Structure formats: structure tokens, C-alpha cells
Coordinates of C-alpha atoms in Angstrom, one line a residue:
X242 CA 18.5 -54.2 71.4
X243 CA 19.7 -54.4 68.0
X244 CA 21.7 -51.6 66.8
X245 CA 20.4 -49.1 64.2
X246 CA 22.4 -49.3 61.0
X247 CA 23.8 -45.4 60.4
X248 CA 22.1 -45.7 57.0
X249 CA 19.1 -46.4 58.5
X250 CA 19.0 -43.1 60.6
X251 CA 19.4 -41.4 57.7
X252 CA 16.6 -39.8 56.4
X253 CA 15.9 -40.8 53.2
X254 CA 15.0 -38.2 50.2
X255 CA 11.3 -38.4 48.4
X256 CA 12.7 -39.4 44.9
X257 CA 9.5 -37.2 43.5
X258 CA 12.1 -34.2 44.8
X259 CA 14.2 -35.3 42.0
X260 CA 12.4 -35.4 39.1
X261 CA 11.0 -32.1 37.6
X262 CA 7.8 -32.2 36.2
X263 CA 6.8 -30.8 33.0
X264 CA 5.3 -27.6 32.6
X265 CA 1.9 -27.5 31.7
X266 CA 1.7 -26.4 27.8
X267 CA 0.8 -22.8 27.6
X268 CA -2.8 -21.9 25.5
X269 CA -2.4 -21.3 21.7
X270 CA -2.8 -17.9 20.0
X271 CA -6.1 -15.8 21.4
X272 CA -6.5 -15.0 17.3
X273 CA -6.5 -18.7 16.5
X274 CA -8.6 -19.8 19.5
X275 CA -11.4 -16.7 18.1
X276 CA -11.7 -18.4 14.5
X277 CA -11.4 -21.8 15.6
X278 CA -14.6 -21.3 18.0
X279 CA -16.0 -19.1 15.0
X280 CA -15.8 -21.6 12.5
X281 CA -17.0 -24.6 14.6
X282 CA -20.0 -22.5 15.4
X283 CA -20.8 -21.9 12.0
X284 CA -20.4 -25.3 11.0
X285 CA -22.5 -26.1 13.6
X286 CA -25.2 -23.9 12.9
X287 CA -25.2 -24.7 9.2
X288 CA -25.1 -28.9 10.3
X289 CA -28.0 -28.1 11.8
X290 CA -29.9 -26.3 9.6
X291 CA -29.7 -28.8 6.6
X292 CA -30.6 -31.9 9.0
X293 CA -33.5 -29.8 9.9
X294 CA -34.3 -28.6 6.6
X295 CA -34.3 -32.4 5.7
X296 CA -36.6 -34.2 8.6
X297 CA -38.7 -30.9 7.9
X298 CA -39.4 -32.3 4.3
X299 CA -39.8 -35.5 5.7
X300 CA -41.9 -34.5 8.1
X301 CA -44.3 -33.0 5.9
X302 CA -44.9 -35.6 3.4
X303 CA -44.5 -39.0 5.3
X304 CA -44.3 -38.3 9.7
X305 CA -43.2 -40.9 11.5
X306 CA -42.1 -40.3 15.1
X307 CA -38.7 -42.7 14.7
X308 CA -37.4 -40.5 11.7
X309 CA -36.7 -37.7 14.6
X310 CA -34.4 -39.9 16.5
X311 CA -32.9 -40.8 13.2
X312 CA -32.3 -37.0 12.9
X313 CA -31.0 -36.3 15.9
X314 CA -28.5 -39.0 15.5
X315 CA -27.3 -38.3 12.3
X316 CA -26.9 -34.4 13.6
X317 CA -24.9 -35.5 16.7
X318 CA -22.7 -38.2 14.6
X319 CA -22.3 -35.0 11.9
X320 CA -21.2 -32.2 14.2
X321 CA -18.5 -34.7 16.1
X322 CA -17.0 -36.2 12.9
X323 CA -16.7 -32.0 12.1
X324 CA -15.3 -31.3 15.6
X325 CA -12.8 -33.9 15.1
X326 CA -11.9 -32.8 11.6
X327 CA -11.1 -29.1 13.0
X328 CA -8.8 -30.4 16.0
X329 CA -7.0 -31.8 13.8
X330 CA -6.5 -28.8 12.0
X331 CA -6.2 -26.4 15.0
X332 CA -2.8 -25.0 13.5
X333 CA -3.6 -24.8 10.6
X334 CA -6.6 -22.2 9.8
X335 CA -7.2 -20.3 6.8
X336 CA -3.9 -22.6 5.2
X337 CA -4.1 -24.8 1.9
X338 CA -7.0 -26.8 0.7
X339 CA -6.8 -29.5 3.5
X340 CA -9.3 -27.7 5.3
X341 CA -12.1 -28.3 2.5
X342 CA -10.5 -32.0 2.5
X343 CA -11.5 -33.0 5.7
X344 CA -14.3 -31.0 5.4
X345 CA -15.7 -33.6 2.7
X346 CA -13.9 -36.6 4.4
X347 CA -16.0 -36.0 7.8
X348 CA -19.6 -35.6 5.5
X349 CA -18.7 -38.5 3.6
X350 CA -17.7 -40.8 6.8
X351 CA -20.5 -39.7 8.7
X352 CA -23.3 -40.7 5.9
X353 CA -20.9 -43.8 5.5
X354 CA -21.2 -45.1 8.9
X355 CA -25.2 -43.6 9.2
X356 CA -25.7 -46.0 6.2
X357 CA -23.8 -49.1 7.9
X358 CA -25.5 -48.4 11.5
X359 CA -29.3 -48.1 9.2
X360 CA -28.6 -51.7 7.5
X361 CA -27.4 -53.3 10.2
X362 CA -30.0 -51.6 13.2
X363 CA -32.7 -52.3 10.4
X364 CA -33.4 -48.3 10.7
X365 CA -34.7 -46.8 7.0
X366 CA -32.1 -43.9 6.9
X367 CA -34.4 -41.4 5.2
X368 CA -33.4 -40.6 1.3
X369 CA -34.1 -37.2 1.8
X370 CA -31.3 -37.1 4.4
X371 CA -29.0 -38.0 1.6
X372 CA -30.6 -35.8 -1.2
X373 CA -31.1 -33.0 0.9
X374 CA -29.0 -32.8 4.1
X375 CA -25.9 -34.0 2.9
X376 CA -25.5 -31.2 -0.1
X377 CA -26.7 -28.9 1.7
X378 CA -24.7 -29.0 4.6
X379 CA -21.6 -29.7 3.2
X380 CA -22.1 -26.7 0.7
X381 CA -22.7 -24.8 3.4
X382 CA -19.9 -25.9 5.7
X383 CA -17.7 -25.2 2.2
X384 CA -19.1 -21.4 1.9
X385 CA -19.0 -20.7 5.5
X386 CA -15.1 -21.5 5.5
X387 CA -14.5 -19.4 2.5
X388 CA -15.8 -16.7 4.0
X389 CA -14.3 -17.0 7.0
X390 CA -10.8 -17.1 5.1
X391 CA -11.7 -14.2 3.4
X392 CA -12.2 -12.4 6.7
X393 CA -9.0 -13.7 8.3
X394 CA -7.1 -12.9 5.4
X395 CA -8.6 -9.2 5.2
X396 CA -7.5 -9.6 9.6
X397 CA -4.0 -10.5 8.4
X398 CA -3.2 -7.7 5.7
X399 CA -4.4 -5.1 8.3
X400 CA -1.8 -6.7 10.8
X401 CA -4.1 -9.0 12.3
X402 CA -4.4 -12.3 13.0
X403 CA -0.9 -13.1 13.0
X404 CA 1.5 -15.6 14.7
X405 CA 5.0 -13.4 16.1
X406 CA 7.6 -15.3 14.6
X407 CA 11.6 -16.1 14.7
X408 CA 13.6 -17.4 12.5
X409 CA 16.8 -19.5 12.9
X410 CA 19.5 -21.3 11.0
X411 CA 22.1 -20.4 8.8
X412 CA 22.0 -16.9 6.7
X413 CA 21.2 -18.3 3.4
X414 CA 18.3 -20.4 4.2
X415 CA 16.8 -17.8 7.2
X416 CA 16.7 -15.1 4.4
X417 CA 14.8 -17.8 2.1
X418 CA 12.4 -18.8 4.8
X419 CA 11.7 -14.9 5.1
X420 CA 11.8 -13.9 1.7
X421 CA 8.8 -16.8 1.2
X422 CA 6.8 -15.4 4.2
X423 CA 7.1 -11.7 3.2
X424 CA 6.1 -12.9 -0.4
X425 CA 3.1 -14.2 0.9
X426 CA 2.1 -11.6 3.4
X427 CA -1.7 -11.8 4.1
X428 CA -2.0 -15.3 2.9
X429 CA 0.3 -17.3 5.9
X430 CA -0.1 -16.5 9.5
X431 CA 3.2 -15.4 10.1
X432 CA 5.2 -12.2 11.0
X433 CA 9.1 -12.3 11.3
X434 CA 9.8 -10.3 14.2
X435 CA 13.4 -11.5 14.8
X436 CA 16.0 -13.8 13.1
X437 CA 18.5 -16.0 14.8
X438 CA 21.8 -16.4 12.9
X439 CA 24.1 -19.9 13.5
X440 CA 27.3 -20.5 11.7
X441 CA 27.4 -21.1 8.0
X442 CA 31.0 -22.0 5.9
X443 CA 32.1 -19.0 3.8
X444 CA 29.2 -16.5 5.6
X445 CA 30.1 -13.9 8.0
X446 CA 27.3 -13.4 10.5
X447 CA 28.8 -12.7 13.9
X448 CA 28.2 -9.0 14.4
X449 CA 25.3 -8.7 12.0
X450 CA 22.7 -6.8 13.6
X451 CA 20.1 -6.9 11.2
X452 CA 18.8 -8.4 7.4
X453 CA 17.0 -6.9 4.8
X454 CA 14.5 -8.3 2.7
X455 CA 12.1 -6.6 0.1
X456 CA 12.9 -3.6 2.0
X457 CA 12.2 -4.6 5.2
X458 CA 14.8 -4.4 8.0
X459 CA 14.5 -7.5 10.7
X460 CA 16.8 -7.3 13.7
X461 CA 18.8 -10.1 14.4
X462 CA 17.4 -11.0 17.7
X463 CA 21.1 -12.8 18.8
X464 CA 22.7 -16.2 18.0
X465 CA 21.2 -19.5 17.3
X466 CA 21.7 -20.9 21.0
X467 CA 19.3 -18.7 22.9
X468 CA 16.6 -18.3 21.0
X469 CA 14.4 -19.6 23.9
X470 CA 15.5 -16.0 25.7
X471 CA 14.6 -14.5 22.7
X472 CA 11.0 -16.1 22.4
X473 CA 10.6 -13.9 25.7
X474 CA 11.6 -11.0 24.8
X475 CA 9.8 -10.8 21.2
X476 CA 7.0 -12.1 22.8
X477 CA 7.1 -14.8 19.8
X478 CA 4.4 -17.0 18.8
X479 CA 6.7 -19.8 16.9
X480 CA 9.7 -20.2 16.0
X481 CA 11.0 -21.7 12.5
X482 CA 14.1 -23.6 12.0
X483 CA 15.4 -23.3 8.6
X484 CA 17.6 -26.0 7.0
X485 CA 20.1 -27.6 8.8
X486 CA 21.6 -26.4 12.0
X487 CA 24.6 -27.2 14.2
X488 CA 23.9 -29.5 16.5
X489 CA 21.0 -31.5 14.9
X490 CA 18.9 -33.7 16.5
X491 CA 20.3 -33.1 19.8
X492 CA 20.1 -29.1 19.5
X493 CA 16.1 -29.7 18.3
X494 CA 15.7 -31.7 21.6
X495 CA 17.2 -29.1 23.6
X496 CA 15.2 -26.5 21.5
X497 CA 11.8 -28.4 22.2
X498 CA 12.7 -28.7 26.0
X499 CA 13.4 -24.8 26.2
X500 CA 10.1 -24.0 24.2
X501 CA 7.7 -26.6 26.2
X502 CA 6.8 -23.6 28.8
X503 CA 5.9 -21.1 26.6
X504 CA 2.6 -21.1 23.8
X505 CA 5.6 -21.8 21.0
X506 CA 5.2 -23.8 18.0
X507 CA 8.5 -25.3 16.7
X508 CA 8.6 -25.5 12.6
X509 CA 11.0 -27.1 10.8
X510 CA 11.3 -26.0 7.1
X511 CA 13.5 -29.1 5.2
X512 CA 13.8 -26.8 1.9
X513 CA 11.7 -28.5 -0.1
X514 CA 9.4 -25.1 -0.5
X515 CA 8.9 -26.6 -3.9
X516 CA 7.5 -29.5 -3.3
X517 CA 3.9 -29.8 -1.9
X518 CA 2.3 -31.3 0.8
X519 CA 0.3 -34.1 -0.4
X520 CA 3.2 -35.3 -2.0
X521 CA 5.4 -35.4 1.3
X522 CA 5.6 -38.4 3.6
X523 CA 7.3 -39.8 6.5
X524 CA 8.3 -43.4 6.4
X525 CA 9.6 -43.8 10.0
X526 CA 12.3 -46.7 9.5
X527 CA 13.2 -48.3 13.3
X528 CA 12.9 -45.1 14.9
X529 CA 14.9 -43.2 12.1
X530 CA 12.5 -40.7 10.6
X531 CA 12.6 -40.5 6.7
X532 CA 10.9 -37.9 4.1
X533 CA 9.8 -39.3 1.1
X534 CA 8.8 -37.1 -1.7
X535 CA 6.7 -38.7 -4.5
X536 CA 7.5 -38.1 -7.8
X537 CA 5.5 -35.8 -10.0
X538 CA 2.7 -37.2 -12.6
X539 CA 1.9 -35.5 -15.7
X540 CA -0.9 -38.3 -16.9
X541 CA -3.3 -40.6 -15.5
X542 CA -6.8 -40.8 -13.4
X543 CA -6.0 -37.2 -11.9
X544 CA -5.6 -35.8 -15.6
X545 CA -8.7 -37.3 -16.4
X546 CA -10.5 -36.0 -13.5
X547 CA -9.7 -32.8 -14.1
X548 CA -10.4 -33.1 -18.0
X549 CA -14.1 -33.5 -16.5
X550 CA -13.5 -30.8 -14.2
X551 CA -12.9 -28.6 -16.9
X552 CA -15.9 -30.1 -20.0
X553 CA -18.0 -29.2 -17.1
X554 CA -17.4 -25.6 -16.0
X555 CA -16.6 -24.3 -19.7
X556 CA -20.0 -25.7 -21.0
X557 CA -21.6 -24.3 -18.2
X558 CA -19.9 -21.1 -18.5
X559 CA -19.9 -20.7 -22.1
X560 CA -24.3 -21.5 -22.1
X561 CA -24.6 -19.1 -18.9
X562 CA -22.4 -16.0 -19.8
X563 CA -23.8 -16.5 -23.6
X564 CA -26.0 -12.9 -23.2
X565 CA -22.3 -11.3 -21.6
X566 CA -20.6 -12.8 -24.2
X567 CA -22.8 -11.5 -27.2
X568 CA -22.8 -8.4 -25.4
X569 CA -19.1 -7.5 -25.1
X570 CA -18.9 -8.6 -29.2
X571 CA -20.9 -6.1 -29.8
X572 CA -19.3 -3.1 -27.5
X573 CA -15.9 -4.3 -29.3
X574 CA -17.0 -3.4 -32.4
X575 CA -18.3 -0.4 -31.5
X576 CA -15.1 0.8 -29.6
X577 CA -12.6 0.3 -32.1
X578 CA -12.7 -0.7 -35.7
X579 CA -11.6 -4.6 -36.5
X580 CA -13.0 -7.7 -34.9
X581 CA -14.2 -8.6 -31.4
X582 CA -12.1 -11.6 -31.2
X583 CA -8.5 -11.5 -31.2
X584 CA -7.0 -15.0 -32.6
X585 CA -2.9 -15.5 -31.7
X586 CA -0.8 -18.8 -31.9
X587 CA 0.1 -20.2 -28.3
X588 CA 2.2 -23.3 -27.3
X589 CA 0.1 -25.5 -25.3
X590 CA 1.1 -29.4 -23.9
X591 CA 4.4 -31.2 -25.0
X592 CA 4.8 -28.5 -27.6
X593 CA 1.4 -28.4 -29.5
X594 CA 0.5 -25.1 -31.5
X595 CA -3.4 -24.2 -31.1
X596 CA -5.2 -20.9 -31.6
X597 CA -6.2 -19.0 -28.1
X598 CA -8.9 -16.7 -28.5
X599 CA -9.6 -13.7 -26.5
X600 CA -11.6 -10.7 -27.3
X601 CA -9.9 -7.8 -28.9
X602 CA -8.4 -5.1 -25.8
X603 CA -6.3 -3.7 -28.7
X604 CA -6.3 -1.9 -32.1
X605 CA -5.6 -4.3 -35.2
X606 CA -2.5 -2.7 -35.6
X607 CA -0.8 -3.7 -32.2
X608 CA 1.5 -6.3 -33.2
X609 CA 2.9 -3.9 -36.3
X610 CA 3.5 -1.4 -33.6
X611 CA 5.5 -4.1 -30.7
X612 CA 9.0 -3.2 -31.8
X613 CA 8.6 0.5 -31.5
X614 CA 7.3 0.0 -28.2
X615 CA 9.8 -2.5 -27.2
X616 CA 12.3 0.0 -25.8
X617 CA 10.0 0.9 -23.4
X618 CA 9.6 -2.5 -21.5
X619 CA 8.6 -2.7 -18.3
X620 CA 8.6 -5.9 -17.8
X621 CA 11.4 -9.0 -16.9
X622 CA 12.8 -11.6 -18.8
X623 CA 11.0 -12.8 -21.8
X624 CA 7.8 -10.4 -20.8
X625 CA 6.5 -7.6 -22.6
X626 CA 4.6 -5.1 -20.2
X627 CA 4.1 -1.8 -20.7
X628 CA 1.6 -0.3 -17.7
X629 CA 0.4 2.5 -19.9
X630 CA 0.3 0.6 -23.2
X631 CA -0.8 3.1 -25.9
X632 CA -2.2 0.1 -28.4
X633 CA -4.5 -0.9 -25.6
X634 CA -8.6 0.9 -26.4
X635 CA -10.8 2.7 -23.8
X636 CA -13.0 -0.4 -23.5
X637 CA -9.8 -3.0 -23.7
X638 CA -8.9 -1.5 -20.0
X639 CA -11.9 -2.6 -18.3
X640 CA -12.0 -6.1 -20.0
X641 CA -8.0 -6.6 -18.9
X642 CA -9.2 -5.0 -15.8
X643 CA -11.6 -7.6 -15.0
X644 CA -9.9 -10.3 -16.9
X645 CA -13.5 -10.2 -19.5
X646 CA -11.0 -10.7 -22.2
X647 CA -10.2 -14.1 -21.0
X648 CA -13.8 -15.4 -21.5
X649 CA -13.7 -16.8 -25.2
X650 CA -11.0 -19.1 -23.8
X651 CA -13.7 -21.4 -22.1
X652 CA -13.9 -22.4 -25.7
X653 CA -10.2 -23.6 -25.8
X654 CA -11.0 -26.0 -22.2
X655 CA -13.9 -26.8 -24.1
X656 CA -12.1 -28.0 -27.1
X657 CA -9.5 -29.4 -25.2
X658 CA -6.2 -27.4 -25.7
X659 CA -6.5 -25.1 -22.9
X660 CA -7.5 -26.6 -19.1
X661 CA -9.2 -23.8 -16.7
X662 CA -6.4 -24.3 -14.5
X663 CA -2.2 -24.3 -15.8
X664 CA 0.3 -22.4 -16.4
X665 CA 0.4 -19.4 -18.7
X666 CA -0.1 -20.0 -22.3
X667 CA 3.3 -18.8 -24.2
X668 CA 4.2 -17.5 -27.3
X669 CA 6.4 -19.4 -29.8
X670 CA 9.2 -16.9 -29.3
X671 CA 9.1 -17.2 -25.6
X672 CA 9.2 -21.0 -25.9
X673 CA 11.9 -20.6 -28.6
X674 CA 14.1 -18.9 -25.6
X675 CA 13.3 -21.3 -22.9
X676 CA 15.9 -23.7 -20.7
X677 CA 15.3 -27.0 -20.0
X678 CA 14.1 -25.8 -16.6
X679 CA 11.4 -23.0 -17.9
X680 CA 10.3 -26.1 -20.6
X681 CA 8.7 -27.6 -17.8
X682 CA 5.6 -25.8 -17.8
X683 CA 5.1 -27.5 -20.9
X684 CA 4.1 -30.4 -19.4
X685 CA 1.2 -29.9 -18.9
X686 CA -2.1 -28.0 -20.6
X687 CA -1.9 -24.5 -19.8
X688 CA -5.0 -22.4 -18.0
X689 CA -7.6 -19.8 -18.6
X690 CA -6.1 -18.9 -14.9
X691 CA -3.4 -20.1 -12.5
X692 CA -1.2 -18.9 -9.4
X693 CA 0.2 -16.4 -11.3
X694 CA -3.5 -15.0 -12.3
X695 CA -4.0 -15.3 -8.0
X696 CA -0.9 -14.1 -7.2
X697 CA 0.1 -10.5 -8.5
X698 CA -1.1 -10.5 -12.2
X699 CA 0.8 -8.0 -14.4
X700 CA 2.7 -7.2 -11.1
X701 CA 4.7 -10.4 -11.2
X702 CA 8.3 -10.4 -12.5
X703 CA 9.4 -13.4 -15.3
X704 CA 11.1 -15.4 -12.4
X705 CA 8.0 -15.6 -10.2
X706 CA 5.7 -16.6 -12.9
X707 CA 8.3 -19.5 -13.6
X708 CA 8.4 -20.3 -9.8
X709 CA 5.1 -20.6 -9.6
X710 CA 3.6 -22.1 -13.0
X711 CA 7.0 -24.8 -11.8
X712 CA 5.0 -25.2 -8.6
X713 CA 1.8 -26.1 -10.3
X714 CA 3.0 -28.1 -12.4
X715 CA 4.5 -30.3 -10.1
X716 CA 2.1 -30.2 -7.3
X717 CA -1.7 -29.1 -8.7
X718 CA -4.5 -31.1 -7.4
X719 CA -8.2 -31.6 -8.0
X720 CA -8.6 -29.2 -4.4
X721 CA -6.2 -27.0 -5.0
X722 CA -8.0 -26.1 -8.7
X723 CA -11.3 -25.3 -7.4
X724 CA -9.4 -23.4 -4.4
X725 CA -7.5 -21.6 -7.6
X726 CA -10.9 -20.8 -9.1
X727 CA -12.6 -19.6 -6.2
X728 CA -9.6 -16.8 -5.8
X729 CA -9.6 -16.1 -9.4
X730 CA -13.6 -15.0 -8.9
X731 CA -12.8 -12.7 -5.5
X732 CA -9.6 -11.4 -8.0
X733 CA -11.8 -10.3 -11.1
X734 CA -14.3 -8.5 -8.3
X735 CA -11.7 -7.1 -6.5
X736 CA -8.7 -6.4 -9.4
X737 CA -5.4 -5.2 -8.3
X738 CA -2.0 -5.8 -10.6
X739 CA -4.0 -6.0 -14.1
X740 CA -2.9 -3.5 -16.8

């Protein structure tokens, strides 16, 4: 008998012992699962109600029994092209105007390829389908996720709603990343619970227990490498890398690796917070991922666009509000002696003078009276803001109030010096003051309203309205104008930070 080989006696090892299998990603945020189910319900129901409302119709006036299957194809083609729209936007709820984006992308696709499928199956795809279905449902979808935002964002500002979150990197850029978050409290879905410090040239940060921003203390939850311990015991719901860290690509790996157990989303924020999305892409170059960031465009088809966007709305507005309109002249007059419009030279695109109109909030004398009152500033920079103004009339409080002053400026979009959506129209001696940075905002037409009219009002200090007309400037979109417009409407029903 041949002998056995010793290596042959020896049992060998199941090489599935050696390789450890990946743990099974943990579920997402109970919050985020709620409105995602929420939403797609309600987009649902409202999918169904406009194809219904339209075979209904055509139903009534002209029945045939195929226009039912042609019904219940377009619904089920409808709700799936939503469906997949929403997955892809699973982390991003209640964030930017992308939502609305694919919102119209997924309508438009599906009545695309319901057309193609009716030319080529030789199926009449009912007009009223198009006429009535399609507007319908998509204005419904549109409403339904306004509201909802409204709700979540009401969700967040009690507490609510919100993804636990650390944030690591280097001092400087942690205490930006939070100092943005914070600023935006009830509009982003996160709450720093915990900062992780890692070594930064010429910054002390070994020690530190805690930062401070805006008045809020947030414990330094320990040092860059173990923030995967620290995701335990914060019970955190992402974490954020901010900048650059040591270690780089290899220390992100690691970092991924550590978080795959947990329900832990891992953001990176590059620093560009000034730069937005849309104009963000990555250009992967033989495995070697690259950003590239397009360039801003102050002219073209976009400018045109929104040149229609805004001929439309201020005719509209100016025939609908004309009984308000006639109505608030008249209580001017009566409030105060002088007239009910109040004319002032502004500086609108690439420097051009034009006369903004407003109605009156105070008495003729106000500008004769601005130098004795200057000593009493309030506000920052080249702002004059006095809460309490004392030139300001009974009825001029509720107008400012409810921004009803600003109507007559549908009259400046109208004649095309003013654009319902820019930065804020300056004075001459503001612009007179202005860096080559602040001269930006020139570029383009300035707005009845704008992110600083949506984001704090009178509240906002001279370098956050330069931040944020800046960002505008650079980064406004058809989208993000009607999402600006739709905020400025809950803002005038609802005013906080107007005085």
C-alpha cells in the first residue's frame, strides 16, 4: 500500500473560515424612512387621482373599453418612473430643488415613452391624458412635496427629524462645517452632536474638550482616529469629514470599513460651500476621481429664460393685485401726508442707475432726518438699521412687516431693470464703498426678493447678505427661483426679522 503523504493527513482548513463577510448595512433613519413612505404615498394618491380624473372625462364624452387599459398603463408606468425618482433621492429629503427636478424629469419621461409605446403599438394615447393628467398630476405631486417640506421643516426646528451628526478634520474647517449647519438650523437635516479634532499646522487641539459656535458648546467627542467608537457612543447618524485629513485616501477607506456596520452616512465636505451643486462634477480620469467646477454665467439662454420668468409673473401680479394695489395708495395718503409712492435711485446690472419704486412706509422728511439718526445704527457694515426707526408711520410697519411695500417693484421686473429674483438693490453710496469682491453682485439684475429676503430679513448682518447675494449670483437657477418665490410667499404670511 502506498504511503500517505503527511500533508495529506492533514486536515485541510475551509478557506470560507478565512474571509469575513461583510456586515449587512444597517436600516436608514426611522425619520427618513416615515417621510419617504409619506411622500411616495401622496404621490401615489395624487398619480392616481389625475389619471382617473382624466379617463373619467374621457369616459364620459367618447367610452371605449381600450382607453381603460391605456389608463391603467400610463398609471403604473407613472407611479414607477416616481418610485424610481424618490430612491434616488432617499438621502436627500426636504434638501435643494432637485427634488422638484426629478419630480418633472419622471412626468415628462413617462408621457415621453407613453407617446413612443402609442405610435409604435398603434394605441391613440388619449389627448385628455396630456391636457388633463399630466398638469394635474405633476402640480399635484409639486404641492404635495411643498407641503411636506413645510412639515418636516416645522419637525426639524422643534428638534425633530434630524440626522445625529459628527464632525471631523482639522479645527479650522470642523468649526466652518458647523458654523454652516447651525446657520441653517431647521432647513438641513443635521445636528452636531460631537466634533472630532485631527492635527492642523500652527493649531493647538490636543486637550481641547469642547468648541463654541454661535453660542453653542459641542464636546469634542476625542481624536480623529476613533471616531467609529465615537459613532457608538453618540449614537450618530453620519458623520462629516471636513477638508482634508491626515491620512487621505487610505484613512477614508479605513473610515468606510469601520462605518459599514452601523446605519452611518459618510460626507465629505471639499470646501467649496460656495459653489453649488449643479455646477459640480466628477470627471473620473483612469480611476483617479476629479471635481470639476464650471464656471459661472452671467448671460445667455438661462438669462433669457428667466427674463420670461419674470414678464410673466409681474404682469400677472401687477393685473391681479391691481384692487390691493389701488387700495394701499389710498391708506398711504391717508396715514401720513406726501405721496403713496416712494421713488429712490438704486444701482442695478453692470452699474446702471434706475428709479425703484416702493410705496411710502415713511414720512417725506426721512432722508433730511438720516444723519441725526445715524449714531444710532444698528446695523453692520454699509447697512443702516434702526429696529425702532422713528421716521417709519403706523401703517409703514405692517407694509415692511409683510413686505406690501415691495409690490410697486413688479413694475421695475416689468420694465426690465429689476428681476423678481437677485440680489439686493443698493444705493449709490453703498456701491461707491464696495471692493472688488462685494461688486460682484452687480453682475447681475437685482430682485424684488432673494436669499437674503428667505433668510433672516432685517436680521441679517452686512457680511451674510454679501455671502449670500455672492452665492446667488454665482449659482441661481431657473428651480432654485421659483423654490426662492415659493419661501418668500410662506415668509410674508409668516414674517419674522422685518422691521
Amino acid at each position: 500500500m502506498t504511503a500517505v503523504s503527511a500533508a495529506a493527513r492533514t486536515p485541510q482548513r475551509d478557506p470560507r473560515a478565512l474571509v469575513l463577510v461583510p456586515a449587512p448595512p444597517a436600516e436608514a433613519s426611522s425619520w427618513r424612512r416615515r417621510f419617504s413612505r409619506r411622500v411616495l404615498a401622496a404621490d401615489t394618491l395624487v398619480v392616481l387621482g389625475a389619471v382617473s380624473l382624466a379617463a373619467g372625462l374621457r369616459w364620459s364624452t367618447e367610452p371605449r373599453s381600450g382607453d381603460l387599459v391605456v389608463a391603467a398603463a400610463l398609471l403604473i408606468l407613472w407611479i414607477a418612473s416616481v418610485l424610481l425618482a424618490q430612491r434616488r433621492l432617499h438621502h436627500r429629503i426636504g434638501a435643494g430643488a432637485e427634488e422638484f427636478r426629478r419630480l418633472l424629469s419622471a412626468t415628462i419621461a413617462t408621457f415621453g415613452l407613453a407617446s413612443v409605446a402609442s405610435v409604435l403599438s398603434h394605441v391613440d394615447l388619449p389627448r385628455l391624458h396630456v391636457l388633463v393628467a399630466l398638469p394635474v398630476g405633476l402640480g399635484g405631486m409639486l404641492a404635495a412635496h411643498a407641503l411636506t417640506r413645510g412639515h418636516l421643516a416645522r419637525e426639524r426646528r422643534a428638534g425633530r427629524a434630524l440626522s445625529r451628526v459628527i464632525v471631523a478634520g482639522g479645527l479650522h474647517d470642523v468649526t466652518h462645517i458647523v458654523t454652516q449647519i447651525d446657520r441653517r438650523r431647521g432647513r438641513v437635516e443635521y445636528d452636531v452632536v460631537g466634533v472630532a479634532l485631527g492635527a492642523e499646522t500652527g493649531v493647538p487641539t490636543e486637550g481641547r474638550r469642547s468648541i463654541t459656535v454661535h453660542g453653542r458648546t459641542i464636546p469634542v467627542v476625542g481624536a480623529i482616529d476613533r471616531i467609529a467608537q465615537a459613532v457608538v457612543e453618540q449614537r450618530a447618524d453620519a458623520v462629516v469629514v471636513a477638508g482634508q485629513v491626515d491620512g487621505g485616501d487610505a484613512f477614508l477607506r479605513r473610515l468606510c470599513w469601520a462605518l459599514e456596520p452601523f446605519a452611518v452616512e459618510l460626507v465629505l465636505a471639499p470646501g467649496l460651500s460656495s459653489v453649488a451643486g449643479p455646477r459640480i462634477h466628477w470627471r473620473p480620469v483612469d480611476g483617479l476621481p476629479l471635481m470639476r467646477v464650471e464656471p459661472p454665467r452671467y448671460s445667455g439662454p438661462r438669462h433669457a429664460l428667466k427674463r420670461v420668468l419674470d414678464v410673466t409673473v409681474s404682469a400677472a401680479a401687477l393685473v391681479a393685485l391691481s384692487p390691493l394695489l389701488a387700495l394701499l395708495a389710498v391708506l398711504i395718503r391717508r396715514d401720513s401726508t406726501g405721496p403713496a409712492l416712494f421713488r429712490q435711485q438704486r444701482v442695478g446690472r453692470a452699474g446702471e442707475m434706475f428709479t425703484m419704486l416702493k410705496f411710502r412706509s415713511m414720512t417725506v422728511d426721512a432722508e433730511a432726518r438720516l444723519a441725526e439718526l445715524r449714531p444710532a445704527n444698528e446695523g453692520s457694515g454699509l447697512l443702516f438699521k434702526l429696529r425702532n426707526d422713528p421716521r417709519v408711520t403706523p401703517l409703514g410697519r405692517v407694509l415692511r412687516r409683510y413686505s406690501l411695500d415691495e409690490l410697486p417693484q413688479f413694475w421695475n421686473v416689468l420694465r426690465g431693470s429689476m428681476s423678481l429674483v437677485g440680489p439686493r438693490p443698493p444705493l449709490l453710496s453703498e456701491v461707491e464703498r464696495y471692493d472688488d469682491v462685494v461688486n460682484r453682485r452687480l453682475y447681475i439684475k437685482p430682485g424684488i426678493t432673494g436669499l437674503w429676503q428667505t433668510g433672516g430679513r432685517s436680521e441679517l448682518d452686512w457680511e451674510d447678505g454679501v455671502r449670500l447675494d455672492l452665492y446667488y449670483v454665482e449659482n441661481w437657477s431657473l428651480a432654485g427661483d421659483l423654490l426662492i418665490l415659493w419661501r418668500t410667499l410662506r415668509v410674508m404670511l409668516r414674517p419674522v426679522g422685518a422691521y
